[in-house]
Amino acid sequence: MNPTRVFTIGSNVFREVVRDRILYIIALYALLLSGAVMLIPQIAGGAEDKIILDFGLAAMNVLGLIVAVFVGTGLVNKEIEKRTVLVLIAKPISHSEFITGKHLGLAAVLGALLIAMTAIFLALLQLNQLAYPLDSVLLAVVYLFLQLSLITAIALVLGVFTSTVLATLLCFGIYLMGNLSQDLLEFGRLSKNPAIEQLVRNLYLVLPDLSRLDLKNQAVYGFSALPDAMTLITNAIYGVVYTVLMLAIAIIVFSRREF
């Protein structure tokens, strides 16, 4: 794999996504957060600090997810529909370089979005003199980036072998089930039905456990509420390994596809 070619593909993806005005999401985030900072104190009854913290992190998650899914599922499909993939593959670019570059380019966009939204978030908290645990908020954003990178890899896998619309729906479904995987596992135990328990266990093994990369709720209550250091490291490694696995699957499927 040639790093220069991967970087070139990633740079093109970054410029293309930014050109599509995707960064206007930053302005939307600023408007939503400004409205929340003005409205929530009037109805919160003294708990506005934690509610605004939770809202700000949740809004980052939702907006980042929209970009990861809607852009990620169309990254390869758009090239196939326009037949530009034939030109790219004809050049000395391997399938692995193509998929990896696409993923890194969109991951860079997501990273830029999160940095900008985090800066706006912290600035508004500071201006309104709201208490916030800086370390835990920043750590939650880092893990949100890992989660969105994983979702991007899943979106690429789905976008390689099915239509953009179906890939988008499947990606949102996987996201929801991935965040509820622990609850599904508990439901299987409570059902006392061996068939349901086995089905749920299989789903748990196959689907990503996205709850391991979600620190929003814990971050609101400060660093002491976060998991221990070993758990954090293990969860981060889990996210990276799962992302690499999804990219490997996307490369295999893409290399076997006939255009």
mmCIF file of N, CA, C and O in Angstrom, residues 21-85:
data_model
loop_
_atom_site.group_PDB
_atom_site.id
_atom_site.type_symbol
_atom_site.label_atom_id
_atom_site.label_comp_id
_atom_site.label_asym_id
_atom_site.label_seq_id
_atom_site.Cartn_x
_atom_site.Cartn_y
_atom_site.Cartn_z
ATOM 1 N N ARG A 21 -20.558 21.559 1.141
ATOM 2 C CA ARG A 21 -21.097 22.394 2.219
ATOM 3 C C ARG A 21 -21.447 21.595 3.472
ATOM 4 O O ARG A 21 -22.320 21.989 4.235
ATOM 5 N N ILE A 22 -20.744 20.481 3.642
ATOM 6 C CA ILE A 22 -21.030 19.660 4.811
ATOM 7 C C ILE A 22 -20.637 20.383 6.097
ATOM 8 O O ILE A 22 -21.186 20.123 7.178
ATOM 9 N N LEU A 23 -19.691 21.326 6.003
ATOM 10 C CA LEU A 23 -19.255 22.028 7.198
ATOM 11 C C LEU A 23 -20.270 23.070 7.673
ATOM 12 O O LEU A 23 -20.091 23.677 8.721
ATOM 13 N N TYR A 24 -21.345 23.273 6.912
ATOM 14 C CA TYR A 24 -22.428 24.123 7.408
ATOM 15 C C TYR A 24 -23.102 23.488 8.621
ATOM 16 O O TYR A 24 -23.858 24.152 9.337
ATOM 17 N N ILE A 25 -22.827 22.221 8.823
ATOM 18 C CA ILE A 25 -23.331 21.550 10.025
ATOM 19 C C ILE A 25 -22.780 22.226 11.275
ATOM 20 O O ILE A 25 -23.441 22.248 12.322
ATOM 21 N N ILE A 26 -21.589 22.796 11.166
ATOM 22 C CA ILE A 26 -21.009 23.512 12.310
ATOM 23 C C ILE A 26 -21.903 24.681 12.700
ATOM 24 O O ILE A 26 -22.159 24.926 13.889
ATOM 25 N N ALA A 27 -22.394 25.414 11.696
ATOM 26 C CA ALA A 27 -23.280 26.544 11.971
ATOM 27 C C ALA A 27 -24.582 26.065 12.603
ATOM 28 O O ALA A 27 -25.110 26.697 13.523
ATOM 29 N N LEU A 28 -25.101 24.930 12.102
ATOM 30 C CA LEU A 28 -26.326 24.363 12.677
ATOM 31 C C LEU A 28 -26.106 23.985 14.132
ATOM 32 O O LEU A 28 -26.965 24.238 14.988
ATOM 33 N N TYR A 29 -24.957 23.396 14.414
ATOM 34 C CA TYR A 29 -24.639 23.019 15.798
ATOM 35 C C TYR A 29 -24.575 24.250 16.697
ATOM 36 O O TYR A 29 -25.096 24.241 17.818
ATOM 37 N N ALA A 30 -23.945 25.308 16.205
ATOM 38 C CA ALA A 30 -23.841 26.537 16.991
ATOM 39 C C ALA A 30 -25.224 27.111 17.292
ATOM 40 O O ALA A 30 -25.487 27.567 18.420
ATOM 41 N N LEU A 31 -26.118 27.077 16.313
ATOM 42 C CA LEU A 31 -27.481 27.584 16.521
ATOM 43 C C LEU A 31 -28.233 26.728 17.540
ATOM 44 O O LEU A 31 -28.902 27.259 18.443
ATOM 45 N N LEU A 32 -28.137 25.399 17.390
ATOM 46 C CA LEU A 32 -28.825 24.507 18.323
ATOM 47 C C LEU A 32 -28.321 24.696 19.745
ATOM 48 O O LEU A 32 -29.109 24.771 20.697
ATOM 49 N N LEU A 33 -27.012 24.776 19.885
ATOM 50 C CA LEU A 33 -26.435 24.898 21.221
ATOM 51 C C LEU A 33 -26.749 26.263 21.839
ATOM 52 O O LEU A 33 -27.025 26.354 23.042
ATOM 53 N N SER A 34 -26.718 27.311 21.014
ATOM 54 C CA SER A 34 -27.061 28.641 21.520
ATOM 55 C C SER A 34 -28.501 28.678 22.019
ATOM 56 O O SER A 34 -28.799 29.248 23.077
ATOM 57 N N GLY A 35 -29.398 28.041 21.243
ATOM 58 C CA GLY A 35 -30.791 27.977 21.669
ATOM 59 C C GLY A 35 -30.954 27.197 22.962
ATOM 60 O O GLY A 35 -31.727 27.589 23.853
ATOM 61 N N ALA A 36 -30.202 26.095 23.079
ATOM 62 C CA ALA A 36 -30.287 25.281 24.297
ATOM 63 C C ALA A 36 -29.784 26.044 25.509
ATOM 64 O O ALA A 36 -30.372 25.978 26.590
ATOM 65 N N VAL A 37 -28.684 26.801 25.329
ATOM 66 C CA VAL A 37 -28.111 27.568 26.446
ATOM 67 C C VAL A 37 -29.092 28.641 26.930
ATOM 68 O O VAL A 37 -29.156 28.953 28.128
ATOM 69 N N MET A 38 -29.892 29.177 26.009
ATOM 70 C CA MET A 38 -30.857 30.205 26.392
ATOM 71 C C MET A 38 -32.124 29.617 27.010
ATOM 72 O O MET A 38 -32.695 30.174 27.950
ATOM 73 N N LEU A 39 -32.580 28.467 26.475
ATOM 74 C CA LEU A 39 -33.876 27.926 26.886
ATOM 75 C C LEU A 39 -33.801 27.001 28.099
ATOM 76 O O LEU A 39 -34.678 27.040 28.972
ATOM 77 N N ILE A 40 -32.782 26.153 28.150
ATOM 78 C CA ILE A 40 -32.722 25.125 29.200
ATOM 79 C C ILE A 40 -32.697 25.708 30.614
ATOM 80 O O ILE A 40 -33.390 25.202 31.495
ATOM 81 N N PRO A 41 -31.921 26.786 30.887
ATOM 82 C CA PRO A 41 -31.935 27.321 32.259
ATOM 83 C C PRO A 41 -33.319 27.738 32.748
ATOM 84 O O PRO A 41 -33.574 27.764 33.957
ATOM 85 N N GLN A 42 -34.233 28.057 31.825
ATOM 86 C CA GLN A 42 -35.564 28.494 32.220
ATOM 87 C C GLN A 42 -36.461 27.344 32.658
ATOM 88 O O GLN A 42 -37.472 27.560 33.331
ATOM 89 N N ILE A 43 -36.100 26.121 32.277
ATOM 90 C CA ILE A 43 -36.958 24.972 32.590
ATOM 91 C C ILE A 43 -36.237 23.876 33.373
ATOM 92 O O ILE A 43 -36.856 22.893 33.774
ATOM 93 N N ALA A 44 -34.935 24.054 33.597
ATOM 94 C CA ALA A 44 -34.139 22.964 34.184
ATOM 95 C C ALA A 44 -34.276 22.856 35.686
ATOM 96 O O ALA A 44 -34.040 21.793 36.254
ATOM 97 N N GLY A 45 -34.593 23.926 36.350
ATOM 98 C CA GLY A 45 -34.742 23.880 37.796
ATOM 99 C C GLY A 45 -33.453 23.619 38.548
ATOM 100 O O GLY A 45 -33.435 22.849 39.512
ATOM 101 N N GLY A 46 -32.358 24.238 38.089
ATOM 102 C CA GLY A 46 -31.094 24.124 38.812
ATOM 103 C C GLY A 46 -30.136 23.078 38.284
ATOM 104 O O GLY A 46 -28.999 23.015 38.713
ATOM 105 N N ALA A 47 -30.581 22.252 37.341
ATOM 106 C CA ALA A 47 -29.705 21.206 36.784
ATOM 107 C C ALA A 47 -29.268 21.548 35.368
ATOM 108 O O ALA A 47 -28.926 20.665 34.584
ATOM 109 N N GLU A 48 -29.268 22.854 35.042
ATOM 110 C CA GLU A 48 -28.998 23.232 33.653
ATOM 111 C C GLU A 48 -27.596 22.870 33.197
ATOM 112 O O GLU A 48 -27.377 22.570 32.019
ATOM 113 N N ASP A 49 -26.601 22.896 34.101
ATOM 114 C CA ASP A 49 -25.220 22.574 33.712
ATOM 115 C C ASP A 49 -25.131 21.184 33.080
ATOM 116 O O ASP A 49 -24.601 21.022 31.979
ATOM 117 N N LYS A 50 -25.658 20.204 33.779
ATOM 118 C CA LYS A 50 -25.574 18.814 33.299
ATOM 119 C C LYS A 50 -26.449 18.594 32.062
ATOM 120 O O LYS A 50 -26.071 17.841 31.156
ATOM 121 N N ILE A 51 -27.612 19.238 32.017
ATOM 122 C CA ILE A 51 -28.495 19.065 30.858
ATOM 123 C C ILE A 51 -27.853 19.654 29.607
ATOM 124 O O ILE A 51 -27.898 19.054 28.524
ATOM 125 N N ILE A 52 -27.254 20.827 29.742
ATOM 126 C CA ILE A 52 -26.599 21.451 28.587
ATOM 127 C C ILE A 52 -25.381 20.637 28.149
ATOM 128 O O ILE A 52 -25.129 20.469 26.949
ATOM 129 N N LEU A 53 -24.621 20.120 29.105
ATOM 130 C CA LEU A 53 -23.494 19.256 28.768
ATOM 131 C C LEU A 53 -23.959 18.037 27.981
ATOM 132 O O LEU A 53 -23.384 17.673 26.954
ATOM 133 N N ASP A 54 -25.001 17.406 28.487
ATOM 134 C CA ASP A 54 -25.538 16.215 27.833
ATOM 135 C C ASP A 54 -26.062 16.551 26.445
ATOM 136 O O ASP A 54 -25.827 15.819 25.481
ATOM 137 N N PHE A 55 -26.780 17.672 26.323
ATOM 138 C CA PHE A 55 -27.330 18.084 25.027
ATOM 139 C C PHE A 55 -26.216 18.381 24.027
ATOM 140 O O PHE A 55 -26.293 17.979 22.863
ATOM 141 N N GLY A 56 -25.177 19.090 24.473
ATOM 142 C CA GLY A 56 -24.089 19.444 23.569
ATOM 143 C C GLY A 56 -23.371 18.231 23.014
ATOM 144 O O GLY A 56 -23.090 18.153 21.808
ATOM 145 N N LEU A 57 -23.089 17.256 23.871
ATOM 146 C CA LEU A 57 -22.414 16.035 23.426
ATOM 147 C C LEU A 57 -23.333 15.184 22.549
ATOM 148 O O LEU A 57 -22.895 14.594 21.555
ATOM 149 N N ALA A 58 -24.614 15.117 22.910
ATOM 150 C CA ALA A 58 -25.573 14.337 22.116
ATOM 151 C C ALA A 58 -25.751 14.947 20.726
ATOM 152 O O ALA A 58 -25.855 14.221 19.730
ATOM 153 N N ALA A 59 -25.786 16.287 20.652
ATOM 154 C CA ALA A 59 -25.924 16.951 19.349
ATOM 155 C C ALA A 59 -24.708 16.678 18.471
ATOM 156 O O ALA A 59 -24.837 16.458 17.257
ATOM 157 N N MET A 60 -23.514 16.682 19.063
ATOM 158 C CA MET A 60 -22.304 16.309 18.313
ATOM 159 C C MET A 60 -22.446 14.902 17.734
ATOM 160 O O MET A 60 -22.106 14.649 16.570
ATOM 161 N N ASN A 61 -22.935 13.997 18.575
ATOM 162 C CA ASN A 61 -23.086 12.602 18.165
ATOM 163 C C ASN A 61 -24.038 12.480 16.986
ATOM 164 O O ASN A 61 -23.724 11.828 15.983
ATOM 165 N N VAL A 62 -25.197 13.118 17.094
ATOM 166 C CA VAL A 62 -26.219 12.994 16.049
ATOM 167 C C VAL A 62 -25.741 13.601 14.734
ATOM 168 O O VAL A 62 -25.867 12.981 13.670
ATOM 169 N N LEU A 63 -25.192 14.806 14.786
ATOM 170 C CA LEU A 63 -24.728 15.468 13.560
ATOM 171 C C LEU A 63 -23.558 14.718 12.933
ATOM 172 O O LEU A 63 -23.485 14.570 11.707
ATOM 173 N N GLY A 64 -22.641 14.226 13.759
ATOM 174 C CA GLY A 64 -21.534 13.430 13.236
ATOM 175 C C GLY A 64 -22.019 12.140 12.613
ATOM 176 O O GLY A 64 -21.508 11.706 11.570
ATOM 177 N N LEU A 65 -23.016 11.515 13.246
ATOM 178 C CA LEU A 65 -23.580 10.272 12.703
ATOM 179 C C LEU A 65 -24.210 10.506 11.338
ATOM 180 O O LEU A 65 -24.052 9.687 10.423
ATOM 181 N N ILE A 66 -24.932 11.618 11.190
ATOM 182 C CA ILE A 66 -25.568 11.935 9.905
ATOM 183 C C ILE A 66 -24.521 12.042 8.799
ATOM 184 O O ILE A 66 -24.695 11.501 7.696
ATOM 185 N N VAL A 67 -23.418 12.718 9.101
ATOM 186 C CA VAL A 67 -22.349 12.853 8.103
ATOM 187 C C VAL A 67 -21.729 11.488 7.798
ATOM 188 O O VAL A 67 -21.536 11.119 6.629
ATOM 189 N N ALA A 68 -21.407 10.726 8.838
ATOM 190 C CA ALA A 68 -20.742 9.427 8.654
ATOM 191 C C ALA A 68 -21.593 8.492 7.810
ATOM 192 O O ALA A 68 -21.086 7.804 6.903
ATOM 193 N N VAL A 69 -22.901 8.451 8.079
ATOM 194 C CA VAL A 69 -23.779 7.498 7.379
ATOM 195 C C VAL A 69 -24.102 7.969 5.967
ATOM 196 O O VAL A 69 -23.891 7.241 4.990
ATOM 197 N N PHE A 70 -24.613 9.194 5.837
ATOM 198 C CA PHE A 70 -25.068 9.657 4.523
ATOM 199 C C PHE A 70 -23.911 9.848 3.546
ATOM 200 O O PHE A 70 -24.050 9.541 2.358
ATOM 201 N N VAL A 71 -22.777 10.330 4.026
ATOM 202 C CA VAL A 71 -21.630 10.500 3.133
ATOM 203 C C VAL A 71 -20.914 9.167 2.940
ATOM 204 O O VAL A 71 -20.533 8.813 1.823
ATOM 205 N N GLY A 72 -20.735 8.414 4.035
ATOM 206 C CA GLY A 72 -19.989 7.162 3.966
ATOM 207 C C GLY A 72 -20.605 6.130 3.037
ATOM 208 O O GLY A 72 -19.893 5.464 2.279
ATOM 209 N N THR A 73 -21.936 5.992 3.071
ATOM 210 C CA THR A 73 -22.585 4.996 2.217
ATOM 211 C C THR A 73 -22.513 5.361 0.736
ATOM 212 O O THR A 73 -22.622 4.491 -0.129
ATOM 213 N N GLY A 74 -22.316 6.653 0.446
ATOM 214 C CA GLY A 74 -22.265 7.065 -0.954
ATOM 215 C C GLY A 74 -20.874 7.258 -1.511
ATOM 216 O O GLY A 74 -20.715 7.523 -2.707
ATOM 217 N N LEU A 75 -19.843 7.119 -0.670
ATOM 218 C CA LEU A 75 -18.477 7.382 -1.127
ATOM 219 C C LEU A 75 -18.064 6.494 -2.297
ATOM 220 O O LEU A 75 -17.519 6.973 -3.286
ATOM 221 N N VAL A 76 -18.333 5.195 -2.162
ATOM 222 C CA VAL A 76 -17.961 4.260 -3.230
ATOM 223 C C VAL A 76 -19.076 4.157 -4.267
ATOM 224 O O VAL A 76 -18.812 4.122 -5.470
ATOM 225 N N ASN A 77 -20.326 4.137 -3.802
ATOM 226 C CA ASN A 77 -21.464 4.015 -4.725
ATOM 227 C C ASN A 77 -21.492 5.132 -5.745
ATOM 228 O O ASN A 77 -21.835 4.923 -6.909
ATOM 229 N N LYS A 78 -21.149 6.348 -5.304
ATOM 230 C CA LYS A 78 -21.154 7.482 -6.221
ATOM 231 C C LYS A 78 -20.132 7.291 -7.333
ATOM 232 O O LYS A 78 -20.392 7.621 -8.498
ATOM 233 N N GLU A 79 -18.981 6.737 -6.977
ATOM 234 C CA GLU A 79 -17.946 6.473 -7.982
ATOM 235 C C GLU A 79 -18.410 5.402 -8.972
ATOM 236 O O GLU A 79 -18.125 5.479 -10.168
ATOM 237 N N ILE A 80 -19.135 4.399 -8.450
ATOM 238 C CA ILE A 80 -19.622 3.315 -9.305
ATOM 239 C C ILE A 80 -20.701 3.821 -10.252
ATOM 240 O O ILE A 80 -20.705 3.513 -11.456
ATOM 241 N N GLU A 81 -21.656 4.611 -9.714
ATOM 242 C CA GLU A 81 -22.759 5.119 -10.535
ATOM 243 C C GLU A 81 -22.261 6.062 -11.628
ATOM 244 O O GLU A 81 -22.782 6.070 -12.740
ATOM 245 N N LYS A 82 -21.244 6.859 -11.315
ATOM 246 C CA LYS A 82 -20.696 7.795 -12.296
ATOM 247 C C LYS A 82 -19.682 7.127 -13.222
ATOM 248 O O LYS A 82 -19.175 7.762 -14.146
ATOM 249 N N ARG A 83 -19.359 5.856 -12.934
ATOM 250 C CA ARG A 83 -18.379 5.074 -13.693
ATOM 251 C C ARG A 83 -16.962 5.620 -13.564
ATOM 252 O O ARG A 83 -16.058 5.199 -14.299
ATOM 253 N N THR A 84 -16.750 6.568 -12.654
ATOM 254 C CA THR A 84 -15.390 7.084 -12.452
ATOM 255 C C THR A 84 -14.502 6.054 -11.776
ATOM 256 O O THR A 84 -13.274 6.171 -11.818
ATOM 257 N N VAL A 85 -15.125 5.040 -11.151
ATOM 258 C CA VAL A 85 -14.334 4.000 -10.508
ATOM 259 C C VAL A 85 -13.496 3.241 -11.529
ATOM 260 O O VAL A 85 -12.404 2.761 -11.221
#
